[in-house]
Coordinates of C-alpha atoms in Angstrom, one line a residue:
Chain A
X58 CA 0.0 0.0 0.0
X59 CA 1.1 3.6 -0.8
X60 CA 2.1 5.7 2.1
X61 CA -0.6 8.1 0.9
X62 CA -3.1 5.7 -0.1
X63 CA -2.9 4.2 3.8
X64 CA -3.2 7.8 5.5
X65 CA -6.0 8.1 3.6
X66 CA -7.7 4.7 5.0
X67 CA -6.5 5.4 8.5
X68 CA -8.0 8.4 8.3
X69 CA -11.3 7.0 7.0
X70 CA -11.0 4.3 9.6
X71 CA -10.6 6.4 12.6
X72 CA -13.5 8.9 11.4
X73 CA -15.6 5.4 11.2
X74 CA -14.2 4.7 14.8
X75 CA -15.2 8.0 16.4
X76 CA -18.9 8.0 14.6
X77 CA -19.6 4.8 15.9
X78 CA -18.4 5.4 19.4
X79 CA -20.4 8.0 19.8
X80 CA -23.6 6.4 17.9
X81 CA -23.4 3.7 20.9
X82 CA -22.5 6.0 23.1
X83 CA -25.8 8.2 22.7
X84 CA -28.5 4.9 22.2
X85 CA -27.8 3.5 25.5
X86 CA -27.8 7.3 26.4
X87 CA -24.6 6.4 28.6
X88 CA -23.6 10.1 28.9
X89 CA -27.3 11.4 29.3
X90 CA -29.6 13.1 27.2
X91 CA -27.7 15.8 25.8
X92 CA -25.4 13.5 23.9
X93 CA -27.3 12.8 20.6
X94 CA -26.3 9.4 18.4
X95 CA -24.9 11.1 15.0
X96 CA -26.5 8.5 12.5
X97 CA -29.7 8.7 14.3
X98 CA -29.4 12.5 14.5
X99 CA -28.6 13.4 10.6
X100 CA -30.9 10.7 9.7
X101 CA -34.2 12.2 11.7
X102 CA -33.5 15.6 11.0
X103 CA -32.9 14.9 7.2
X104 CA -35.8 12.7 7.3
X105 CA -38.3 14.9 8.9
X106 CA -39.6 17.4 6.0
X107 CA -40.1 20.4 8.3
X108 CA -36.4 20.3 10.3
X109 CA -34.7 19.4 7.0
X110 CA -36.3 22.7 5.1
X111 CA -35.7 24.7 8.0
X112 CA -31.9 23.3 8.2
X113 CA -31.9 24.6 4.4
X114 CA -32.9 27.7 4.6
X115 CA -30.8 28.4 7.8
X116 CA -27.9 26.9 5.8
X117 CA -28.6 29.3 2.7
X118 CA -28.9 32.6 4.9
X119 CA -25.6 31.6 6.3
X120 CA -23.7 31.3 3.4
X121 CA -24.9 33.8 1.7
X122 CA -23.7 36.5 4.5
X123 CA -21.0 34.2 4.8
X124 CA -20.2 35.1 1.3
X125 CA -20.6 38.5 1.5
X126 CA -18.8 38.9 4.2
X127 CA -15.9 37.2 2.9
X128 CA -15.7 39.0 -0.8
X129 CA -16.5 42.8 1.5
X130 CA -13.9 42.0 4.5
X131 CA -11.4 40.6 1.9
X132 CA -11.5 43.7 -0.2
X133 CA -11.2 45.6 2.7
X134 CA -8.8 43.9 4.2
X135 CA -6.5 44.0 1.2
X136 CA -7.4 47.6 0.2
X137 CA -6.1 48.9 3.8
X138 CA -3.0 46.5 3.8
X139 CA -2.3 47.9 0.3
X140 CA -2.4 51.4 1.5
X141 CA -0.1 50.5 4.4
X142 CA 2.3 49.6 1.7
X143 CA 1.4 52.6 -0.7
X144 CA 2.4 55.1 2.9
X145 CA 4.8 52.9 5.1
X146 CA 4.1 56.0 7.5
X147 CA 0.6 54.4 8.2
X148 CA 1.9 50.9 8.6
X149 CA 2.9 50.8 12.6
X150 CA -0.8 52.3 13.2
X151 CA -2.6 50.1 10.7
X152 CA -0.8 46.7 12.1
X153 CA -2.1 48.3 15.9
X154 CA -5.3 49.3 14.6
X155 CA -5.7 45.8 13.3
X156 CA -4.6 43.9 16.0
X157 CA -6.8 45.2 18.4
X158 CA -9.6 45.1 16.3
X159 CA -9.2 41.5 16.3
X160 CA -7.8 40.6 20.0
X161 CA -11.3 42.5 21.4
X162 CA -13.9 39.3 22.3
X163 CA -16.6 39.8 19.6
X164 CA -19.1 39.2 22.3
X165 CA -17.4 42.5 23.9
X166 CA -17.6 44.5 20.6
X167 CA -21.1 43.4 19.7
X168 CA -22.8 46.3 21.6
X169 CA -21.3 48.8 19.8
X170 CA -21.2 46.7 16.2
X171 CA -24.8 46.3 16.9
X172 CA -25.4 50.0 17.2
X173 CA -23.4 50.6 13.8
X174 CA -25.4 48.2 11.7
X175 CA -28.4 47.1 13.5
X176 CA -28.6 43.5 14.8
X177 CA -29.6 41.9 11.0
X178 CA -26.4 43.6 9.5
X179 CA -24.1 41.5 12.2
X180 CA -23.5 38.8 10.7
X181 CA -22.2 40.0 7.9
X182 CA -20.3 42.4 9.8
X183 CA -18.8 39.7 11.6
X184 CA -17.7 37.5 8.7
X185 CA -16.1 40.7 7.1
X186 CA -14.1 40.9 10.5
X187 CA -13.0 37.4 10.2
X188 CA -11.6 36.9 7.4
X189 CA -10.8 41.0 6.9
X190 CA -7.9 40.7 9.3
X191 CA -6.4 37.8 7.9
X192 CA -6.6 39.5 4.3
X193 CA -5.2 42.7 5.8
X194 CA -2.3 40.1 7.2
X195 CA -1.7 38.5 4.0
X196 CA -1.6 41.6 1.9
X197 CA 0.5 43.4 4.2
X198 CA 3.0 41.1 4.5
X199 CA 2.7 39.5 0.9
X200 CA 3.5 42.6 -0.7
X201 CA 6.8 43.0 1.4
X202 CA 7.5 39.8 0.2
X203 CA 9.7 40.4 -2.5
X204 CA 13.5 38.8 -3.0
X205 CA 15.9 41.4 -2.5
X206 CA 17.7 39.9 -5.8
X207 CA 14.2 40.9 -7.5
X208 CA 14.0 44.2 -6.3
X209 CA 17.9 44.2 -7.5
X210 CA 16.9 43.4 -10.4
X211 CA 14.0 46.3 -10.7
X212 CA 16.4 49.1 -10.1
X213 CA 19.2 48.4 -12.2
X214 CA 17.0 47.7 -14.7
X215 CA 15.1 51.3 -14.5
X216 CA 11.8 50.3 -13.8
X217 CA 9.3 53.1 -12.5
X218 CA 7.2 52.8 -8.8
X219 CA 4.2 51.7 -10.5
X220 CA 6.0 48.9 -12.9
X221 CA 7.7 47.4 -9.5
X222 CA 3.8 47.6 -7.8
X223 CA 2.5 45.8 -10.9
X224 CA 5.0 43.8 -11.8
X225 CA 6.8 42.8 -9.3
X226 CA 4.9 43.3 -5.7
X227 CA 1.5 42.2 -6.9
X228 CA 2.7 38.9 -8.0
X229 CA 4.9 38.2 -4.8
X230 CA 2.5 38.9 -2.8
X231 CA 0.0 36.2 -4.5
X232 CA 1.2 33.1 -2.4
X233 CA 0.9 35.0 1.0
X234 CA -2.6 36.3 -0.2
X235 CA -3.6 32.8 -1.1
X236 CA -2.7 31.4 2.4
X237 CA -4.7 34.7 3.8
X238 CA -7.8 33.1 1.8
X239 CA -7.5 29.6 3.5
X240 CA -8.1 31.3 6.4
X241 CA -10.3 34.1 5.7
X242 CA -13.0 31.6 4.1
X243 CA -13.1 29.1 7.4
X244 CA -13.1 32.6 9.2
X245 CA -16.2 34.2 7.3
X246 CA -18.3 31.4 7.9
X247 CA -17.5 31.1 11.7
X248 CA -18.1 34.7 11.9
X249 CA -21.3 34.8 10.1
X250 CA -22.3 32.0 12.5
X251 CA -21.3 33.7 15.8
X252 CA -23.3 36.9 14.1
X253 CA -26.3 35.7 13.9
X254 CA -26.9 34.9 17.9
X255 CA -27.2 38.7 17.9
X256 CA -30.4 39.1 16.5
X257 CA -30.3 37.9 12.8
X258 CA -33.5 36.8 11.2
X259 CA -32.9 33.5 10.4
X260 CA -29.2 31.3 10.0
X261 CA -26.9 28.4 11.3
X262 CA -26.7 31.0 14.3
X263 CA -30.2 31.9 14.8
X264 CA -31.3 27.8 14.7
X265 CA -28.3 26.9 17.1
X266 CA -29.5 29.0 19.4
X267 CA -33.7 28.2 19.1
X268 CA -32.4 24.5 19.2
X269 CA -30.9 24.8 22.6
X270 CA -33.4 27.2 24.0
X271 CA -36.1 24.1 22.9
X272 CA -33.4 21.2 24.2
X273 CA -33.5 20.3 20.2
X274 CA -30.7 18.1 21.0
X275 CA -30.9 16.1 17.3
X276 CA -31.4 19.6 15.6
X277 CA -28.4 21.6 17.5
X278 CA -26.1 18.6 16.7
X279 CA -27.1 18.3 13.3
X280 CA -26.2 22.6 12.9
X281 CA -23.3 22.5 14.3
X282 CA -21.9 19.8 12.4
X283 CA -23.3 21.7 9.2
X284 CA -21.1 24.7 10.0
X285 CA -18.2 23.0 10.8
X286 CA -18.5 20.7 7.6
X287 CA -19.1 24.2 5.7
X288 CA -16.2 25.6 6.9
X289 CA -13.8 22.9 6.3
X290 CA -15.2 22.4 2.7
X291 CA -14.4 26.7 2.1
X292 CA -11.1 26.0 3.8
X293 CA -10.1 23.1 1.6
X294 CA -11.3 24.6 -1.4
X295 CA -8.8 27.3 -0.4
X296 CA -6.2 25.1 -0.5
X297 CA -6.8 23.3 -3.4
X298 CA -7.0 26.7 -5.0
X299 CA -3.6 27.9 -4.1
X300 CA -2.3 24.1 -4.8
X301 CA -3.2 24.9 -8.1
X302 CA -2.6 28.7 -8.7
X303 CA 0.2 29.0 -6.0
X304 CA 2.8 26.8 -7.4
X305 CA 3.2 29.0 -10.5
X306 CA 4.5 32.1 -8.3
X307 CA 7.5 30.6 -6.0
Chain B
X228 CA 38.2 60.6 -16.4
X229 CA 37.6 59.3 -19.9
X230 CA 33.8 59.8 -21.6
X231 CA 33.3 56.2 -22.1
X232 CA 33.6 52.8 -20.5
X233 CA 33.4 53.1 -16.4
X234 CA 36.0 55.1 -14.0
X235 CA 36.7 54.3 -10.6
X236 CA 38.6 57.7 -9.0
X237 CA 39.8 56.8 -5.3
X238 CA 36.6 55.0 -4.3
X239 CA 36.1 54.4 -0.6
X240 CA 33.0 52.9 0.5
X241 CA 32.2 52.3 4.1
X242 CA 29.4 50.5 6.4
X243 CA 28.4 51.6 9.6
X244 CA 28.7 48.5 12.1
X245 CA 28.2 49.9 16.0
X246 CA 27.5 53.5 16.9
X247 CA 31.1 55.3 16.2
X248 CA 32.3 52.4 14.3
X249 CA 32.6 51.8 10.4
X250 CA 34.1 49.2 8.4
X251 CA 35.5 49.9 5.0
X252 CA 35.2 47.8 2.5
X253 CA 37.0 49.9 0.3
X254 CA 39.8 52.5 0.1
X255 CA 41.0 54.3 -2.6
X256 CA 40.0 52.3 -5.1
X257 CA 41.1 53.6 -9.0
X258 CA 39.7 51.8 -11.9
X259 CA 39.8 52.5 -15.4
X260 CA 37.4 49.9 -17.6
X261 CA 38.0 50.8 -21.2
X262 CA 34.9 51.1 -24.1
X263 CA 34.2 46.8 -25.2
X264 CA 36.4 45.9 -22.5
X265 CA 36.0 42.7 -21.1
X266 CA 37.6 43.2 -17.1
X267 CA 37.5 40.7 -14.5
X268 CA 37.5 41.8 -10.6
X269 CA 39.3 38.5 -9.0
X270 CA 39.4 38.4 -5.0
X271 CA 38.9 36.6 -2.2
X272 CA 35.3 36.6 -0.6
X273 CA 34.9 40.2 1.6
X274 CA 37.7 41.9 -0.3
X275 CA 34.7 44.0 -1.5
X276 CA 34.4 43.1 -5.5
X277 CA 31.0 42.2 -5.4
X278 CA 30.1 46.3 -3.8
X279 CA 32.4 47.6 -6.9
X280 CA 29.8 45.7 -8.9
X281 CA 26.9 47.3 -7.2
X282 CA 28.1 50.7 -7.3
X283 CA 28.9 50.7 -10.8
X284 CA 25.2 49.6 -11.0
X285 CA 23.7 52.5 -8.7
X286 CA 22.3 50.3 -5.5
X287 CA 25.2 51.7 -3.6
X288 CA 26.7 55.3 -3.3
X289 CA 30.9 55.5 -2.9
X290 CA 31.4 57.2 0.4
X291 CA 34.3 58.3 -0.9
X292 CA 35.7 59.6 -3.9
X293 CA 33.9 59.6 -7.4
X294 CA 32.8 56.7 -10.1
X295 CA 31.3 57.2 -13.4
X296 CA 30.0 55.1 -16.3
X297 CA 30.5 57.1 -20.1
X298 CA 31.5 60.3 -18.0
X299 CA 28.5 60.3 -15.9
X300 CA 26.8 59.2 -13.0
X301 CA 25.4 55.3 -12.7
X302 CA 21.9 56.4 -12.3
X303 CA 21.4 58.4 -15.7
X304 CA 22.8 54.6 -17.1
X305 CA 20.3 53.2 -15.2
X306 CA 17.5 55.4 -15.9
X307 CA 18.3 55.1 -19.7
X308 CA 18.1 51.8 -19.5
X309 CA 21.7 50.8 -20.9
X310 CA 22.9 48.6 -18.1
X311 CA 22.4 44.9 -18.7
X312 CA 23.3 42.8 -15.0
X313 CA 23.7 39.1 -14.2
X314 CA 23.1 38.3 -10.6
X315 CA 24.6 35.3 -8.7
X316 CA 21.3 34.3 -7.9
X317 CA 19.5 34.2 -11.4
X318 CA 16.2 36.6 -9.9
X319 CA 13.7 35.0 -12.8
X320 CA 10.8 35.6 -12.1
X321 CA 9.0 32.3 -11.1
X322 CA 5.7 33.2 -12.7
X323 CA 6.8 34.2 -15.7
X324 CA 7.5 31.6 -18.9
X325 CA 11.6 32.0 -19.9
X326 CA 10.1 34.2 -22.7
X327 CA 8.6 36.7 -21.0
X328 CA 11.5 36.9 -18.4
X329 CA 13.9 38.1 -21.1
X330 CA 11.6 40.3 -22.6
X331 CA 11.0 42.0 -19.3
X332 CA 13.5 44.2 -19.9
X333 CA 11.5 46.1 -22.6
X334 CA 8.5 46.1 -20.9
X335 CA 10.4 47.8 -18.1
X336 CA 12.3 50.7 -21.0
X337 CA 8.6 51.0 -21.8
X338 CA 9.8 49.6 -25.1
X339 CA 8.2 47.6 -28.1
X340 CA 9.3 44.0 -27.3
X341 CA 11.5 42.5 -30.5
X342 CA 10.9 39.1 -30.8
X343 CA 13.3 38.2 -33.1
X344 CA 16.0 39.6 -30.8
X345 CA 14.4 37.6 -28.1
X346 CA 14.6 34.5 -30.2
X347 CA 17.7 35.3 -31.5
X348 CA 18.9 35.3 -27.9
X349 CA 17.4 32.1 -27.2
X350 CA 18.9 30.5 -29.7
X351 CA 22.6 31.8 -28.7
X352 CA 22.6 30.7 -24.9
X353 CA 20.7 27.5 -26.2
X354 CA 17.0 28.2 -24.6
X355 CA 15.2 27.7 -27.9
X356 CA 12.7 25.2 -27.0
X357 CA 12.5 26.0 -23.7
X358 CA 11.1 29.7 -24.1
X359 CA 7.4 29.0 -22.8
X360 CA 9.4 27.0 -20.1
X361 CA 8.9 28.2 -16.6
X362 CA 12.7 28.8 -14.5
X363 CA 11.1 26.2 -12.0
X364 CA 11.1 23.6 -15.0
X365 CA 14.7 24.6 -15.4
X366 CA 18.1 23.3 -14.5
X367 CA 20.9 25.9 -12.8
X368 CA 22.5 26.4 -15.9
X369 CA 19.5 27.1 -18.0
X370 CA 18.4 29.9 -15.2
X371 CA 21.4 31.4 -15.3
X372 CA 21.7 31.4 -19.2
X373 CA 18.3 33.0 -19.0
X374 CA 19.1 35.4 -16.9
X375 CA 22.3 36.5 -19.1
X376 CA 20.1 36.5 -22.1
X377 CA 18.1 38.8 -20.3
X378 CA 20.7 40.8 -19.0
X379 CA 21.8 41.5 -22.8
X380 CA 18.3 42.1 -24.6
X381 CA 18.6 45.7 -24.8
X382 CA 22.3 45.8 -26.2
X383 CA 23.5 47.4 -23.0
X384 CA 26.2 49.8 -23.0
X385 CA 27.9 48.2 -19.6
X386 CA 26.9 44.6 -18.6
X387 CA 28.2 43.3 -15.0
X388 CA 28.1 39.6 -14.2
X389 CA 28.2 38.9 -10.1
X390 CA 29.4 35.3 -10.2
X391 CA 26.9 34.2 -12.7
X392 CA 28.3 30.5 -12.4
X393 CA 29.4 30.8 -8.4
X394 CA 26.5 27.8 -7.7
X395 CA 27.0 25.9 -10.4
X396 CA 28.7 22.3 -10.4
X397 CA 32.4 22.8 -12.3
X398 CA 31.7 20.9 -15.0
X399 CA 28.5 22.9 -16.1
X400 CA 30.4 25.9 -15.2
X401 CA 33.2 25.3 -18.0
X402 CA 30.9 25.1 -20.5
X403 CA 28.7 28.1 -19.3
X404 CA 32.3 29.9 -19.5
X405 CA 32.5 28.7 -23.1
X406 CA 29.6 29.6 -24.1
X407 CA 29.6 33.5 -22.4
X408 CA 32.9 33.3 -24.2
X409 CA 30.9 32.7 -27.7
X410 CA 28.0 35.3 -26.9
X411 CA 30.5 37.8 -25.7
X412 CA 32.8 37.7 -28.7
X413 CA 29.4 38.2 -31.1
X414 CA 28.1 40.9 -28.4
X415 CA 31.5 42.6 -27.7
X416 CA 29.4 44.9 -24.7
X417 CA 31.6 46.6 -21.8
X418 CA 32.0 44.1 -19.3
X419 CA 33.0 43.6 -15.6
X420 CA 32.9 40.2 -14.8
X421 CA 32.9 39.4 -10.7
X422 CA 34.4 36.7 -9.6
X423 CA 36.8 34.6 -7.2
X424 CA 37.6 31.7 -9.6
X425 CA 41.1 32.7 -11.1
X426 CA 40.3 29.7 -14.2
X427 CA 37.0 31.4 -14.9
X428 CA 38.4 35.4 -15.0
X429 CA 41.7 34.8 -16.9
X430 CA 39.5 32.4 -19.4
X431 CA 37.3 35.1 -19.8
X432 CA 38.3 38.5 -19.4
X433 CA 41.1 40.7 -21.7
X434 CA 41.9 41.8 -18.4
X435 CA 42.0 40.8 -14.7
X436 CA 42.5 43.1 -11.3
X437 CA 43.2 41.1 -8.4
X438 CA 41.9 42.7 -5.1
X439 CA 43.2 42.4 -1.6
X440 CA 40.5 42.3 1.3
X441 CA 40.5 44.5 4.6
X442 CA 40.2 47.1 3.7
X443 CA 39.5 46.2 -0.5
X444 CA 42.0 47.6 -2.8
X445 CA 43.6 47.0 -5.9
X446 CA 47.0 45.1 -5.6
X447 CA 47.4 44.1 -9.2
X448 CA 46.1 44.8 -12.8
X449 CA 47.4 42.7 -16.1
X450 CA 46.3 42.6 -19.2
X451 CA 45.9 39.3 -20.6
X452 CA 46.5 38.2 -24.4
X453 CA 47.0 34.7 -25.5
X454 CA 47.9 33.3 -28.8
X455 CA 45.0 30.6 -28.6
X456 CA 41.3 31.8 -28.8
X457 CA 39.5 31.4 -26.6
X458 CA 37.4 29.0 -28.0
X459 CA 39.5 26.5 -29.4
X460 CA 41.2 25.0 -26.3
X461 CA 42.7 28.0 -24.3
X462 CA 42.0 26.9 -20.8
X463 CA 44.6 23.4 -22.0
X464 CA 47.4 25.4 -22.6
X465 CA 50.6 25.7 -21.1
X466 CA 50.7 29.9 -21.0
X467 CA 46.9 29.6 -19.7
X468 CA 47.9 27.6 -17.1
X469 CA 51.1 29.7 -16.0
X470 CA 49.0 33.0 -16.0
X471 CA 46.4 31.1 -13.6
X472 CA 49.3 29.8 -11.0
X473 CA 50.6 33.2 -11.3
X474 CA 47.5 34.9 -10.2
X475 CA 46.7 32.1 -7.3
X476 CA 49.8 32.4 -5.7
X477 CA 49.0 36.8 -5.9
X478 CA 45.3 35.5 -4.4
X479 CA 46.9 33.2 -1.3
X480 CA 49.2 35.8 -0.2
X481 CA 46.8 38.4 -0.1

């Protein structure tokens, strides 16, 4: 067997494992009510017409602020890291500025995010945030990126400010910007998540928390494991993305 | 100070190390490089041959003392777009085919791009069928003969090669030699060649200037002409091989 071929079955295998653990674990209900049996879980909420259409819709509202989110914080992100690098100046403040924005607990920040755009605006607010500062990351530091034999090569070569922007930061600064979107798109959907327990209409979010509230066990299981799935699906997407485009700027 | 080639006139360049202390790297250095002169700068590594290099090119100022390519400052060179350079580390650009590296150059002179030069190029350092290659796809050799290509594609008044071969194994080396011998004779381009690999310069250049380190300074210049080209078996000659011993020995005791 190849090595890869027998990470990939070990993998499978000890995914099995857990699943099935846990399936016995909740139908003899040996750790209680609140631990739900996965199998029996997906299946009755997928079964049922009513909690599968609601699961649906919740799922679509998400992603779509998750999306928006992500394209709005990402152009942010990389517009302000861009300007850092346009005015170095700016950059010591920026990087603070950014920082902070991002060490603050949402939960602490949400009375005053809340105020800004009303409590149906947070989620997308807080998917921007997400992935916004690790945009702003991978911009700012992508565009320093560049090979000091490169930049060599720039100068003696006479090139103009602008042609060394265009033609040589831009494209050094791909990779890092690549990696920024592995993380930004796992990060927009978390944060479009964690948005909507402040008030959005409907959502992963909004669901999670009318599940528990109602001791939904089934449903709250089957939400969260939506929004994690979700997120790794944006995150390896991400990376299959800069596997393929990546490679052709290192 | 002569209007053409490149003058060096007492060049001292320093670097500041601690607060209140500087090393120099060079003192007094005077260098006259004639018009389609091809001049090697031979030292040992630190005797400052590779800053020469770079301030001939304009990415470092002399502290000292006054430098000037065709009777005038580096920069105007620069910004005219007349100095080809080859860089010890080849600095393709990894997302760009071989093709497009080399005609960088015009895109940067805000230039219309010549493809038959290009090719032309191609075909003389051998890259031919390897011009919608990318320099991952490529060996050492290749990289650096793309970069040289490169480095010639506007028909520079001055080109400067930092150790274009220093990583290269020595067998791929002497033919890289060979062939910048072959695309220099056709090109016949101001040179200063960079290097601390005695074969290499006295193969190459008309002309080799053997540094001293700490501080860098010149401590011998000799101009070379042999009565075998250098293309038909030079480096296997008897004279080649007396010049090269000669030149060692001036190297160790340094």
């Amino acid at each position: 067997m190849r090595p890869q071929t027998k990470k990939i079955v070990l993998g499978i295998l000890g995914a099995l494992t857990l699943i099935l653990v846990s399936e016995v674990i909740g139908r003899l209900c040996l750790a209680g009510k609140a631990w739900p049996a996965p199998i029996d879980a997906v299946w009755s909420v997928l079964g049922s017409k009513l909690s599968s259409s609601l699961l649906f819709r919740a799922l679509g509202a998400t992603l779509a602020s998750a999306g928006i989110g992500l394209v709005t914080g990402s152009l942010v992100g990389m517009a302000v890291g861009f300007l850092g690098y346009l005015l170095p100046p700016l950059r010591a403040g920026l990087d603070q500025t950014a920082s902070i924005l991002n060490t603050i607990p949402l939960v602490a920040l949400a009375p005053l995010l809340i105020a800004l755009v009303g409590p149906q605006g947070m989620s997308v607010l807080t998917a921007a945030l997400g992935s916004g500062f690790a945009m702003f990351v991978a911009t700012a530091s992508g565009l320093l990126a560049v090979s000091a034999a490169h930049s060599d090569l720039f100068r003696v070569s006479g090139a103009s400010r602008l042609q060394h922007i265009i033609r040589l930061s831009l494209p050094s600064a791909v990779p890092s910007l690549l990696g920024g979107l592995t993380l930004a798109s796992s990060g927009a959907v978390l944060g479009a998540v964690l948005g909507e327990w402040f008030g959005a209409p409907t959502g992963l979010g909004v669901l999670m928390i009318s599940s528990m509230q109602n001791f939904q066990v089934k449903m709250l299981f089957v939400v969260a494991l939506t929004a994690a799935l979700v997120s790794l699906t944006a995150f390896y997407a991400m990376v299959a993305l800069q596997k393929m485009v990546g490679k052709r700027f290192v | 100070m002569s209007a053409t080639g490149i003058s060096l006139d007492r060049v001292e360049k320093t670097f500041p190390l601690k607060k209140r202390y500087t090393y120099t790297a060079l003192k007094d250095v005077t260098l006259e490089v004639g018009q389609g002169e091809f001049l090697a700068l031979l030292g040992p590594s630190g005797c400052g041959k590779s800053t020469i290099l770079r301030m001939i090119a304009g990415l470092e100022q002399p502290s000292a003392g006054s430098l000037a390519v065709n009777g005038r400052g580096p920069q105007e060179l620069v910004n005219e777009h007349r100095l080809g350079v080859a860089f010890q580390d080849h600095a393709l650009l990894p997302w760009l085919t071989v093709y497009q590296n080399v005609s960088l150059p015009y895109q940067l002179a805000k230039r219309p791009v010549d493809s038959a030069r290009i090719q032309e190029l191609l075909e003389l350092v051998g890259l031919a069928d390897f011009r919608d290659a990318h320099p991952r796809q490529l060996s050492g050799g290749m990289r650096q003969r793309a970069s040289i290509a490169r480095s010639l594609i506007l028909k520079p008044d001055v080109l400067l090669l930092d150790e274009p071969f220093g990583a290269l194994d020595a067998v791929t080396r002497r033919r890289m030699n060979l062939e910048l011998a072959r695309i220099w004779d056709e090109e016949r381009t101001t040179t200063v060649l960079v290097t601390h690999d005695v074969e290499e310069a006295v193969f190459l250049a008309q002309r080799v200037v053997v540094l001293a380190a700490n501080p860098g300074r010149v401590r011998h210049d000799e101009v070379l002409s042999f009565d075998t080209a250098r293309t038909e078996g030079l480096e296997r000659t008897a004279e080649f091989h007396h010049v090269v011993d000669r030149l060692t020995r001036m190297l160790d005791a340094s």
